Amino acid sequence: MKIHKLALGAVALLMIGQASAHNRWILPSHFNLSNDKGEWVMVDVTASNETFNVDKPMGADKMKITGPDGKSVRPGSSYRGHRKSVVDIHLEQSGTYQLKMGGDPSYWTSYQLKGDDKKHWLRGVNKLQRQAKLPKGAINAQTIESYANVVTYITLNSPSSDFKTTNKGLEFVPVTHPSDVAQGEKAQFKFIFNGKAQAGVEVEIVREGVRYRNDPNGLKLKSDKKGIVSFTLEQAGRYLLMAEHESEVKNNPQADTVGGQIFLTFEAVLD
Amino acid sequence: MKKVFILLALLSLLGVSSVSEAATEFKIELNLPAKSGEYHNPYVAAWIENAQGQSVRTLVLWRDGAKWLKDIRRWWRKVGRKDQNIVDAMTSATRPAGSYQLNFKAVDDQQQPLSAGNYVLRIEIIRENGGRSMTKQLFTLDGESHQFTLAKSYEIAQSLFIIKE
C-alpha cells in the first residue's frame, strides 16, 4: 500500500516538476452499454504517455467505483501486470458509474541550494514538516498540496448524472454528459477548483492512436470565466482529457500552493 | 353540461387528428445489399428528428437482444436509452438482405400528426462483422408530396423515401 502511494506520488512530482512525465488513465472496454440483465466491463489502469497504449503498471486497488445510486461498487476481480492493471466490474443498475483514482492530497516541498539553480524535492513533506526536513542552507522553499483525479464514466442503459464533488483541488463537472459526447456535436465540460468555477484551467484533449501518427493533434483549450471549455470533436474515438491548474493559497498552514490535475477518459460516439 | 362540452371538444379534436393522419404518409423502400462471406442480419433503426436534432418518431427498429442495442450508435444515444417504452413498443426481429416496402403515418411517437416544418429522416444500419451506414435525408412537411433517392453506402443499397400527401 505504501509503495503504491509513493509510486503515484512520484508521478505527481514529475508532473509538477516537468511537463514531460507520465499521464495516467483508466480505459474501460466499453463506455456505453445496453442490457436489461447487467453487463461486465473490463478496465485497464496504467501510467502511459501513449494514448491509449499501456506502459507502466499502476495499482488499481485504490480505484473507487461509484454506482448510479451513489453507493460504491466492488470490482469482480483484478490483476496487476507489468504494463497495466486490469479490473473486472459487473454493472447491475442502469445509469452512470464513476471510476476514479486519486482525490487524496499529496505534499511536495521544493527548495534550492545557494549557488545552484536546480530544484530539489522532498516528497510527502508539507509546510509544517518542512523546517525539520530541509537541509541546512536551503532557500526558496515552496510546498504544494497536489490533487490528481484519474477518472472515467461508464453508462449502462440510460445515463444518470448525480456525481458528487469533494470540493478539493481541481475537479471535473459534466455539462455535456461524458457519455453523450459525439462526433461533430458541440460539447462542454466544466472545471471547479476547491469547489468554485475556475477560469484559465489548461486543458488538452488527445485522441487515441498517437503511436500511429506524427502529429498528436492535441486540442488545447482554456476554461472561461464560468470554468467551462467548449469543443467539437470532428472524429469519433476514445479521448484522453488532461487538465491542470495551480494557484497560491493563503490560510493553508500545510502548503503555499494547491495544484490539481485531471485525467479524464471518454469516447466521442460515431454520429 | 361542462362535461358534455369537454367530451364534444375532445371528439372534435380526435376527428381533426384522424383526418390529418390519413392525409400524410411516409413510404420507405429500404434496400439492404447482399454481402459475400459470413453474413449476419443487420440491426436497423429508422427515425425522424426535428430541426433541433431531437427524435420525434422511431419508425423502424429491427434488432436482436438488448445487449446489441448500443451498437445502433446514434439511435441508442439519442432515442433508445432515453425511452424504454419506445424500445419495448418497437420490438421487431432482424431481416436479411432484400427489398422492403415500409409504410407509416406521419405521426409522432404519441400518434399525434407531425406539424409542418423541417425534419431529418435517419436510417442507421449496422451489421456484426460488417460495417455501418448512417443515412440522413432532410425534408420539409409542407403539404406537398416529395420523393427522395437515398444514396447507397456500405450497408444500404440505393433506397427511396416518399412523402405522400
CSV table of C-alpha atoms in Angstrom, one decimal:
chain,number,residue,atom,x,y,z
A,1,MET,CA,0.0,0.0,0.0
A,2,LYS,CA,2.8,2.4,1.0
A,3,ILE,CA,4.8,1.6,-2.1
A,4,HIS,CA,1.7,2.2,-4.2
A,5,LYS,CA,1.2,5.6,-2.7
A,6,LEU,CA,4.8,6.5,-3.2
A,7,ALA,CA,4.7,5.4,-6.8
A,8,LEU,CA,1.7,7.5,-7.5
A,9,GLY,CA,3.3,10.4,-5.7
A,10,ALA,CA,6.5,10.1,-7.7
A,11,VAL,CA,4.4,10.5,-10.9
A,12,ALA,CA,2.7,13.5,-9.4
A,13,LEU,CA,6.1,15.0,-8.5
A,14,LEU,CA,7.3,14.7,-12.1
A,15,MET,CA,4.2,16.2,-13.4
A,16,ILE,CA,4.7,19.3,-11.3
A,17,GLY,CA,8.4,19.5,-11.8
A,18,GLN,CA,8.4,19.0,-15.5
A,19,ALA,CA,5.7,18.8,-18.1
A,20,SER,CA,7.0,15.5,-19.6
A,21,ALA,CA,6.2,12.8,-17.1
A,22,HIS,CA,3.6,10.1,-17.3
A,23,ASN,CA,0.0,10.5,-17.9
A,24,ARG,CA,-2.3,8.2,-16.1
A,25,TRP,CA,-5.6,6.8,-17.3
A,26,ILE,CA,-8.4,4.4,-16.8
A,27,LEU,CA,-9.6,2.9,-20.1
A,28,PRO,CA,-12.8,0.8,-20.0
A,29,SER,CA,-13.7,-1.8,-22.6
A,30,HIS,CA,-17.0,0.0,-23.1
A,31,PHE,CA,-18.2,3.5,-22.2
A,32,ASN,CA,-21.8,2.8,-23.2
A,33,LEU,CA,-23.7,-0.4,-22.8
A,34,SER,CA,-27.2,-1.7,-23.2
A,35,ASN,CA,-28.6,-4.7,-21.3
A,36,ASP,CA,-31.5,-5.4,-19.1
A,37,LYS,CA,-29.6,-8.1,-17.3
A,38,GLY,CA,-26.5,-6.2,-16.3
A,39,GLU,CA,-23.1,-6.2,-18.0
A,40,TRP,CA,-19.5,-6.8,-17.4
A,41,VAL,CA,-16.8,-4.3,-18.3
A,42,MET,CA,-13.1,-4.7,-18.1
A,43,VAL,CA,-10.9,-1.7,-17.3
A,44,ASP,CA,-7.2,-1.0,-17.9
A,45,VAL,CA,-5.3,1.2,-15.5
A,46,THR,CA,-1.9,2.4,-16.5
A,47,ALA,CA,0.6,5.3,-16.4
A,48,SER,CA,1.4,5.9,-20.0
A,49,ASN,CA,2.2,8.8,-22.3
A,50,GLU,CA,0.9,7.0,-25.3
A,51,THR,CA,-2.9,7.4,-25.7
A,52,PHE,CA,-4.0,4.6,-25.4
A,53,ASN,CA,-1.2,2.1,-25.3
A,54,VAL,CA,-0.4,0.8,-21.9
A,55,ASP,CA,3.1,1.4,-20.4
A,56,LYS,CA,3.6,1.2,-16.6
A,57,PRO,CA,1.6,-0.6,-14.0
A,58,MET,CA,-0.5,1.4,-11.6
A,59,GLY,CA,-2.3,-0.4,-8.8
A,60,ALA,CA,-6.0,-0.3,-9.2
A,61,ASP,CA,-6.7,-1.3,-5.6
A,62,LYS,CA,-7.5,2.4,-4.8
A,63,MET,CA,-9.9,2.8,-7.6
A,64,LYS,CA,-13.3,4.0,-6.3
A,65,ILE,CA,-16.3,2.8,-8.3
A,66,THR,CA,-19.5,4.7,-7.6
A,67,GLY,CA,-22.8,3.4,-8.9
A,68,PRO,CA,-25.7,5.4,-10.2
A,69,ASP,CA,-27.2,5.3,-6.7
A,70,GLY,CA,-24.1,6.9,-5.2
A,71,LYS,CA,-23.1,3.7,-3.5
A,72,SER,CA,-19.7,2.2,-4.0
A,73,VAL,CA,-19.4,-0.9,-6.2
A,74,ARG,CA,-16.9,-3.7,-5.6
A,75,PRO,CA,-14.9,-5.0,-8.5
A,76,GLY,CA,-15.2,-8.6,-9.5
A,77,SER,CA,-11.5,-9.4,-9.8
A,78,SER,CA,-8.3,-7.6,-10.7
A,79,TYR,CA,-4.9,-8.3,-11.9
A,80,ARG,CA,-1.7,-6.3,-11.8
A,81,GLY,CA,0.7,-6.9,-14.6
A,82,HIS,CA,3.9,-5.2,-15.6
A,83,ARG,CA,2.3,-2.8,-18.1
A,84,LYS,CA,-1.2,-2.3,-16.6
A,85,SER,CA,-3.7,-3.4,-14.0
A,86,VAL,CA,-7.0,-4.9,-15.2
A,87,VAL,CA,-10.2,-4.7,-13.2
A,88,ASP,CA,-13.4,-6.6,-13.9
A,89,ILE,CA,-16.6,-4.9,-12.9
A,90,HIS,CA,-20.2,-6.0,-13.1
A,91,LEU,CA,-22.7,-3.3,-13.7
A,92,GLU,CA,-26.1,-4.2,-12.4
A,93,GLN,CA,-28.1,-0.9,-12.2
A,94,SER,CA,-29.0,1.2,-15.2
A,95,GLY,CA,-27.2,4.6,-15.1
A,96,THR,CA,-23.7,6.0,-15.0
A,97,TYR,CA,-20.8,4.7,-13.0
A,98,GLN,CA,-17.9,6.8,-12.0
A,99,LEU,CA,-14.5,5.2,-11.8
A,100,LYS,CA,-12.0,7.4,-10.0
A,101,MET,CA,-8.5,7.2,-8.6
A,102,GLY,CA,-6.8,9.9,-6.6
A,103,GLY,CA,-8.5,12.7,-4.8
A,104,ASP,CA,-6.3,12.5,-1.7
A,105,PRO,CA,-3.7,15.3,-1.3
A,106,SER,CA,0.0,14.7,-1.5
A,107,TYR,CA,2.6,17.2,-0.4
A,108,TRP,CA,5.8,18.2,-2.2
A,109,THR,CA,8.3,20.6,-0.9
A,110,SER,CA,10.8,22.1,-3.3
A,111,TYR,CA,13.9,24.0,-2.4
A,112,GLN,CA,17.2,25.2,-3.9
A,113,LEU,CA,20.7,25.4,-2.5
A,114,LYS,CA,22.8,28.5,-2.7
A,115,GLY,CA,24.8,28.8,-5.9
A,116,ASP,CA,22.7,26.0,-7.6
A,117,ASP,CA,19.7,26.6,-9.9
A,118,LYS,CA,18.5,23.0,-9.6
A,119,LYS,CA,15.2,22.4,-7.8
A,120,HIS,CA,15.3,19.7,-5.2
A,121,TRP,CA,12.1,17.9,-4.0
A,122,LEU,CA,11.0,16.4,-0.7
A,123,ARG,CA,8.1,14.1,-1.2
A,124,GLY,CA,5.4,13.7,1.4
A,125,VAL,CA,6.6,16.8,3.3
A,126,ASN,CA,4.2,19.6,4.0
A,127,LYS,CA,4.8,23.1,5.1
A,128,LEU,CA,4.5,22.3,8.8
A,129,GLN,CA,7.0,19.5,8.5
A,130,ARG,CA,9.5,21.1,6.1
A,131,GLN,CA,11.5,23.1,8.6
A,132,ALA,CA,12.7,19.9,10.2
A,133,LYS,CA,13.4,18.2,6.9
A,134,LEU,CA,15.1,20.8,4.8
A,135,PRO,CA,18.9,20.6,4.6
A,136,LYS,CA,21.0,23.4,6.0
A,137,GLY,CA,21.2,26.4,3.7
A,138,ALA,CA,18.1,25.6,1.7
A,139,ILE,CA,16.4,28.6,0.1
A,140,ASN,CA,13.2,29.3,-1.8
A,141,ALA,CA,11.3,26.5,-0.1
A,142,GLN,CA,7.8,26.1,-1.6
A,143,THR,CA,5.2,23.5,-0.7
A,144,ILE,CA,2.5,22.3,-3.0
A,145,GLU,CA,-0.6,20.4,-2.0
A,146,SER,CA,-1.4,18.3,-5.0
A,147,TYR,CA,-4.6,16.6,-6.0
A,148,ALA,CA,-4.8,14.3,-9.0
A,149,ASN,CA,-8.0,12.8,-10.3
A,150,VAL,CA,-7.9,10.0,-12.8
A,151,VAL,CA,-11.5,9.4,-13.8
A,152,THR,CA,-13.8,7.9,-16.3
A,153,TYR,CA,-17.6,7.2,-16.7
A,154,ILE,CA,-19.4,4.2,-17.9
A,155,THR,CA,-23.1,4.2,-18.7
A,156,LEU,CA,-25.4,1.1,-18.7
A,157,ASN,CA,-28.7,2.0,-20.5
A,158,SER,CA,-29.9,5.5,-19.6
A,159,PRO,CA,-27.3,7.9,-18.3
A,160,SER,CA,-27.5,9.4,-14.8
A,161,SER,CA,-25.6,12.4,-13.5
A,162,ASP,CA,-25.6,12.5,-9.8
A,163,PHE,CA,-21.8,12.9,-9.4
A,164,LYS,CA,-20.6,14.3,-6.0
A,165,THR,CA,-17.7,16.6,-5.9
A,166,THR,CA,-15.2,16.7,-3.0
A,167,ASN,CA,-14.6,20.5,-3.5
A,168,LYS,CA,-10.9,19.9,-3.0
A,169,GLY,CA,-8.4,20.7,-5.8
A,170,LEU,CA,-9.3,20.6,-9.4
A,171,GLU,CA,-12.5,18.6,-10.4
A,172,PHE,CA,-14.4,17.9,-13.5
A,173,VAL,CA,-18.1,18.6,-13.6
A,174,PRO,CA,-20.1,17.4,-16.6
A,175,VAL,CA,-22.1,20.0,-18.6
A,176,THR,CA,-22.4,17.7,-21.6
A,177,HIS,CA,-22.8,14.2,-20.0
A,178,PRO,CA,-19.5,12.4,-20.6
A,179,SER,CA,-21.4,9.5,-22.2
A,180,ASP,CA,-23.1,11.9,-24.6
A,181,VAL,CA,-20.2,13.3,-26.4
A,182,ALA,CA,-20.5,12.7,-30.1
A,183,GLN,CA,-18.6,13.3,-33.3
A,184,GLY,CA,-19.4,16.7,-34.8
A,185,GLU,CA,-21.6,17.9,-31.8
A,186,LYS,CA,-20.6,20.7,-29.5
A,187,ALA,CA,-19.7,19.5,-26.0
A,188,GLN,CA,-19.0,21.4,-22.8
A,189,PHE,CA,-17.1,20.4,-19.7
A,190,LYS,CA,-16.7,22.5,-16.5
A,191,PHE,CA,-13.9,22.7,-14.1
A,192,ILE,CA,-14.0,23.7,-10.4
A,193,PHE,CA,-11.1,24.4,-8.1
A,194,ASN,CA,-11.7,24.0,-4.4
A,195,GLY,CA,-15.4,23.9,-5.2
A,196,LYS,CA,-15.6,27.1,-7.3
A,197,ALA,CA,-15.8,27.5,-11.1
A,198,GLN,CA,-12.2,28.1,-12.2
A,199,ALA,CA,-11.2,30.2,-15.2
A,200,GLY,CA,-7.9,29.6,-17.0
A,201,VAL,CA,-7.6,25.9,-16.5
A,202,GLU,CA,-5.3,24.4,-19.1
A,203,VAL,CA,-6.9,21.6,-20.9
A,204,GLU,CA,-5.6,19.3,-23.6
A,205,ILE,CA,-7.7,16.6,-25.4
A,206,VAL,CA,-5.9,13.9,-27.3
A,207,ARG,CA,-7.5,11.2,-29.5
A,208,GLU,CA,-6.4,7.6,-29.2
A,209,GLY,CA,-3.8,6.1,-31.6
A,210,VAL,CA,-1.0,8.6,-31.0
A,211,ARG,CA,1.6,5.8,-31.8
A,212,TYR,CA,0.4,5.7,-35.4
A,213,ARG,CA,0.5,9.3,-36.4
A,214,ASN,CA,3.2,12.0,-36.4
A,215,ASP,CA,1.2,14.9,-35.0
A,216,PRO,CA,-0.6,14.0,-31.8
A,217,ASN,CA,-3.1,16.8,-32.7
A,218,GLY,CA,-4.0,17.6,-29.1
A,219,LEU,CA,-6.8,20.1,-28.8
A,220,LYS,CA,-5.6,22.8,-26.4
A,221,LEU,CA,-8.2,24.8,-24.5
A,222,LYS,CA,-8.6,27.1,-21.5
A,223,SER,CA,-11.6,27.3,-19.3
A,224,ASP,CA,-13.7,30.5,-19.5
A,225,LYS,CA,-14.9,32.7,-16.6
A,226,LYS,CA,-17.5,30.0,-15.8
A,227,GLY,CA,-14.9,27.3,-15.7
A,228,ILE,CA,-16.2,25.9,-19.0
A,229,VAL,CA,-14.4,24.6,-22.0
A,230,SER,CA,-16.4,24.1,-25.3
A,231,PHE,CA,-15.3,21.9,-28.1
A,232,THR,CA,-16.4,19.9,-31.1
A,233,LEU,CA,-14.6,16.7,-31.9
A,234,GLU,CA,-14.7,16.0,-35.6
A,235,GLN,CA,-13.6,12.4,-35.3
A,236,ALA,CA,-15.3,9.7,-33.3
A,237,GLY,CA,-13.0,7.7,-31.0
A,238,ARG,CA,-11.6,7.4,-27.5
A,239,TYR,CA,-10.1,10.6,-26.0
A,240,LEU,CA,-7.9,11.5,-23.0
A,241,LEU,CA,-8.6,14.9,-21.5
A,242,MET,CA,-5.8,16.3,-19.3
A,243,ALA,CA,-6.5,19.4,-17.2
A,244,GLU,CA,-4.1,21.2,-14.9
A,245,HIS,CA,-4.3,24.2,-12.6
A,246,GLU,CA,-2.2,25.6,-9.8
A,247,SER,CA,-2.8,28.6,-7.6
A,248,GLU,CA,-1.3,30.2,-4.5
A,249,VAL,CA,-3.2,29.7,-1.3
A,250,LYS,CA,-3.4,31.7,1.9
A,251,ASN,CA,-4.8,30.3,5.1
A,252,ASN,CA,-3.4,26.9,4.4
A,253,PRO,CA,-0.9,26.0,7.0
A,254,GLN,CA,0.3,23.0,5.1
A,255,ALA,CA,1.1,24.5,1.7
A,256,ASP,CA,1.9,27.6,-0.3
A,257,THR,CA,0.2,26.5,-3.5
A,258,VAL,CA,-2.5,24.0,-4.3
A,259,GLY,CA,-2.3,22.1,-7.6
A,260,GLY,CA,-4.8,19.9,-9.4
A,261,GLN,CA,-4.7,17.6,-12.3
A,262,ILE,CA,-7.4,15.6,-14.1
A,263,PHE,CA,-7.0,12.7,-16.5
A,264,LEU,CA,-10.5,12.0,-17.9
A,265,THR,CA,-11.1,9.3,-20.4
A,266,PHE,CA,-14.2,9.4,-22.6
A,267,GLU,CA,-15.4,8.5,-26.1
A,268,ALA,CA,-16.9,10.6,-28.9
A,269,VAL,CA,-19.6,8.4,-30.3
A,270,LEU,CA,-19.8,7.9,-34.1
A,271,ASP,CA,-22.6,10.1,-35.5
B,1,MET,CA,-73.1,20.4,-19.2
B,2,LYS,CA,-69.4,21.3,-18.9
B,3,LYS,CA,-68.5,17.6,-19.2
B,4,VAL,CA,-70.5,17.2,-22.3
B,5,PHE,CA,-68.8,20.2,-23.8
B,6,ILE,CA,-65.4,18.8,-23.0
B,7,LEU,CA,-66.3,15.5,-24.5
B,8,LEU,CA,-67.5,17.2,-27.6
B,9,ALA,CA,-64.3,19.2,-27.8
B,10,LEU,CA,-62.3,16.0,-27.4
B,11,LEU,CA,-64.2,14.2,-30.1
B,12,SER,CA,-63.8,17.1,-32.5
B,13,LEU,CA,-60.0,17.1,-31.7
B,14,LEU,CA,-59.8,13.4,-32.4
B,15,GLY,CA,-61.8,13.9,-35.6
B,16,VAL,CA,-59.4,16.5,-36.8
B,17,SER,CA,-56.3,14.5,-36.0
B,18,SER,CA,-57.5,11.4,-37.7
B,19,VAL,CA,-58.2,13.4,-40.8
B,20,SER,CA,-54.7,14.7,-40.9
B,21,GLU,CA,-53.2,11.3,-40.0
B,22,ALA,CA,-54.8,10.0,-43.1
B,23,ALA,CA,-53.5,12.9,-45.1
B,24,THR,CA,-49.7,12.4,-44.9
B,25,GLU,CA,-47.9,9.1,-45.2
B,26,PHE,CA,-44.2,8.1,-45.3
B,27,LYS,CA,-43.1,5.3,-47.5
B,28,ILE,CA,-39.6,3.9,-47.3
B,29,GLU,CA,-38.3,1.4,-49.9
B,30,LEU,CA,-35.4,0.0,-47.9
B,31,ASN,CA,-32.8,-2.0,-49.9
B,32,LEU,CA,-30.3,-4.0,-47.9
B,33,PRO,CA,-27.4,-5.2,-50.0
B,34,ALA,CA,-26.4,-8.8,-50.2
B,35,LYS,CA,-22.8,-9.4,-49.0
B,36,SER,CA,-20.5,-12.3,-49.6
B,37,GLY,CA,-19.0,-14.4,-46.9
B,38,GLU,CA,-20.2,-14.6,-43.3
B,39,TYR,CA,-23.4,-12.7,-43.1
B,40,HIS,CA,-25.3,-11.5,-40.0
B,41,ASN,CA,-28.6,-9.7,-40.5
B,42,PRO,CA,-28.2,-6.0,-39.9
B,43,TYR,CA,-29.6,-4.1,-37.0
B,44,VAL,CA,-31.7,-1.3,-38.4
B,45,ALA,CA,-33.2,1.8,-36.9
B,46,ALA,CA,-35.1,4.5,-38.9
B,47,TRP,CA,-36.4,7.6,-37.1
B,48,ILE,CA,-37.3,11.2,-37.7
B,49,GLU,CA,-35.6,14.1,-35.9
B,50,ASN,CA,-36.9,17.6,-35.8
B,51,ALA,CA,-34.8,20.7,-36.7
B,52,GLN,CA,-33.2,20.6,-33.2
B,53,GLY,CA,-31.9,17.1,-33.7
B,54,GLN,CA,-34.4,15.6,-31.3
B,55,SER,CA,-36.2,12.4,-32.3
B,56,VAL,CA,-39.9,12.8,-32.7
B,57,ARG,CA,-40.7,9.3,-34.1
B,58,THR,CA,-39.0,6.0,-34.3
B,59,LEU,CA,-40.2,4.3,-37.5
B,60,VAL,CA,-38.2,1.1,-37.6
B,61,LEU,CA,-36.3,-1.0,-35.1
B,62,TRP,CA,-35.0,-4.3,-36.3
B,63,ARG,CA,-33.0,-5.7,-33.5
B,64,ASP,CA,-31.6,-8.6,-31.5
B,65,GLY,CA,-31.3,-8.8,-27.7
B,66,ALA,CA,-30.8,-5.7,-25.6
B,67,LYS,CA,-27.1,-6.3,-25.5
B,68,TRP,CA,-26.7,-5.2,-29.1
B,69,LEU,CA,-29.0,-2.1,-29.0
B,70,LYS,CA,-25.9,0.1,-28.1
B,71,ASP,CA,-24.4,-0.8,-31.5
B,72,ILE,CA,-27.1,1.2,-33.2
B,73,ARG,CA,-25.0,4.1,-32.0
B,74,ARG,CA,-26.8,7.3,-32.8
B,75,TRP,CA,-30.3,5.9,-32.3
B,76,TRP,CA,-29.3,4.3,-29.0
B,77,ARG,CA,-27.7,7.5,-27.7
B,78,LYS,CA,-30.4,9.9,-28.9
B,79,VAL,CA,-33.5,7.8,-28.6
B,80,GLY,CA,-33.4,4.2,-27.2
B,81,ARG,CA,-31.5,4.6,-24.0
B,82,LYS,CA,-33.8,7.5,-23.0
B,83,ASP,CA,-37.1,5.8,-23.6
B,84,GLN,CA,-37.6,2.2,-22.7
B,85,ASN,CA,-41.2,2.4,-23.9
B,86,ILE,CA,-40.2,3.0,-27.5
B,87,VAL,CA,-37.8,0.1,-27.3
B,88,ASP,CA,-40.5,-2.2,-25.9
B,89,ALA,CA,-43.1,-0.9,-28.3
B,90,MET,CA,-40.9,-1.4,-31.4
B,91,THR,CA,-39.6,-4.9,-30.8
B,92,SER,CA,-39.0,-6.4,-34.2
B,93,ALA,CA,-36.7,-9.2,-35.5
B,94,THR,CA,-33.8,-8.6,-37.8
B,95,ARG,CA,-34.2,-9.3,-41.6
B,96,PRO,CA,-31.8,-10.5,-44.2
B,97,ALA,CA,-30.6,-8.6,-47.4
B,98,GLY,CA,-33.5,-7.7,-49.6
B,99,SER,CA,-36.0,-5.0,-50.6
B,100,TYR,CA,-38.6,-3.9,-48.0
B,101,GLN,CA,-41.6,-1.7,-48.6
B,102,LEU,CA,-42.4,0.1,-45.4
B,103,ASN,CA,-45.4,2.4,-44.8
B,104,PHE,CA,-46.0,4.8,-41.9
B,105,LYS,CA,-48.5,7.5,-40.9
B,106,ALA,CA,-46.8,10.9,-40.5
B,107,VAL,CA,-47.3,11.0,-36.7
B,108,ASP,CA,-45.0,11.3,-33.8
B,109,ASP,CA,-44.3,8.7,-31.1
B,110,GLN,CA,-47.5,9.7,-29.3
B,111,GLN,CA,-49.5,9.2,-32.5
B,112,GLN,CA,-50.0,12.9,-33.0
B,113,PRO,CA,-49.7,14.3,-36.5
B,114,LEU,CA,-46.3,15.9,-37.3
B,115,SER,CA,-46.7,19.6,-37.8
B,116,ALA,CA,-45.4,21.4,-40.9
B,117,GLY,CA,-41.7,22.1,-40.8
B,118,ASN,CA,-38.2,20.8,-41.3
B,119,TYR,CA,-37.2,17.3,-40.3
B,120,VAL,CA,-34.5,14.8,-40.9
B,121,LEU,CA,-35.0,11.1,-41.7
B,122,ARG,CA,-32.2,9.0,-40.4
B,123,ILE,CA,-31.6,5.3,-41.2
B,124,GLU,CA,-28.8,3.6,-39.2
B,125,ILE,CA,-27.8,0.2,-40.3
B,126,ILE,CA,-25.1,-1.8,-38.5
B,127,ARG,CA,-24.0,-5.4,-39.1
B,128,GLU,CA,-22.0,-7.6,-36.8
B,129,ASN,CA,-18.7,-8.4,-38.6
B,130,GLY,CA,-19.8,-5.9,-41.2
B,131,GLY,CA,-20.0,-2.1,-41.4
B,132,ARG,CA,-22.3,0.7,-40.7
B,133,SER,CA,-24.4,3.2,-42.7
B,134,MET,CA,-25.9,6.4,-41.4
B,135,THR,CA,-28.3,7.8,-44.0
B,136,LYS,CA,-29.5,11.3,-43.4
B,137,GLN,CA,-32.3,12.9,-45.5
B,138,LEU,CA,-33.5,16.4,-44.8
B,139,PHE,CA,-37.2,17.0,-45.7
B,140,THR,CA,-39.9,19.6,-45.2
B,141,LEU,CA,-43.5,18.8,-44.4
B,142,ASP,CA,-45.3,21.4,-46.5
B,143,GLY,CA,-48.5,19.8,-47.7
B,144,GLU,CA,-46.8,18.6,-50.9
B,145,SER,CA,-45.7,15.1,-51.9
B,146,HIS,CA,-42.0,14.5,-52.2
B,147,GLN,CA,-39.7,11.7,-53.3
B,148,PHE,CA,-36.1,11.3,-52.3
B,149,THR,CA,-33.5,8.9,-53.5
B,150,LEU,CA,-31.3,7.7,-50.7
B,151,ALA,CA,-27.8,7.1,-51.9
B,152,LYS,CA,-26.1,3.8,-51.4
B,153,SER,CA,-23.4,3.4,-48.8
B,154,TYR,CA,-21.7,0.5,-47.1
B,155,GLU,CA,-24.7,-1.2,-45.6
B,156,ILE,CA,-27.5,0.3,-47.6
B,157,ALA,CA,-28.3,-0.1,-51.3
B,158,GLN,CA,-30.0,2.8,-53.2
B,159,SER,CA,-33.3,3.3,-51.4
B,160,LEU,CA,-36.3,5.6,-51.6
B,161,PHE,CA,-38.1,7.9,-49.2
B,162,ILE,CA,-41.5,9.1,-50.2
B,163,ILE,CA,-43.8,11.6,-48.6
B,164,LYS,CA,-47.3,11.1,-49.8
B,165,GLU,CA,-50.0,13.8,-49.1
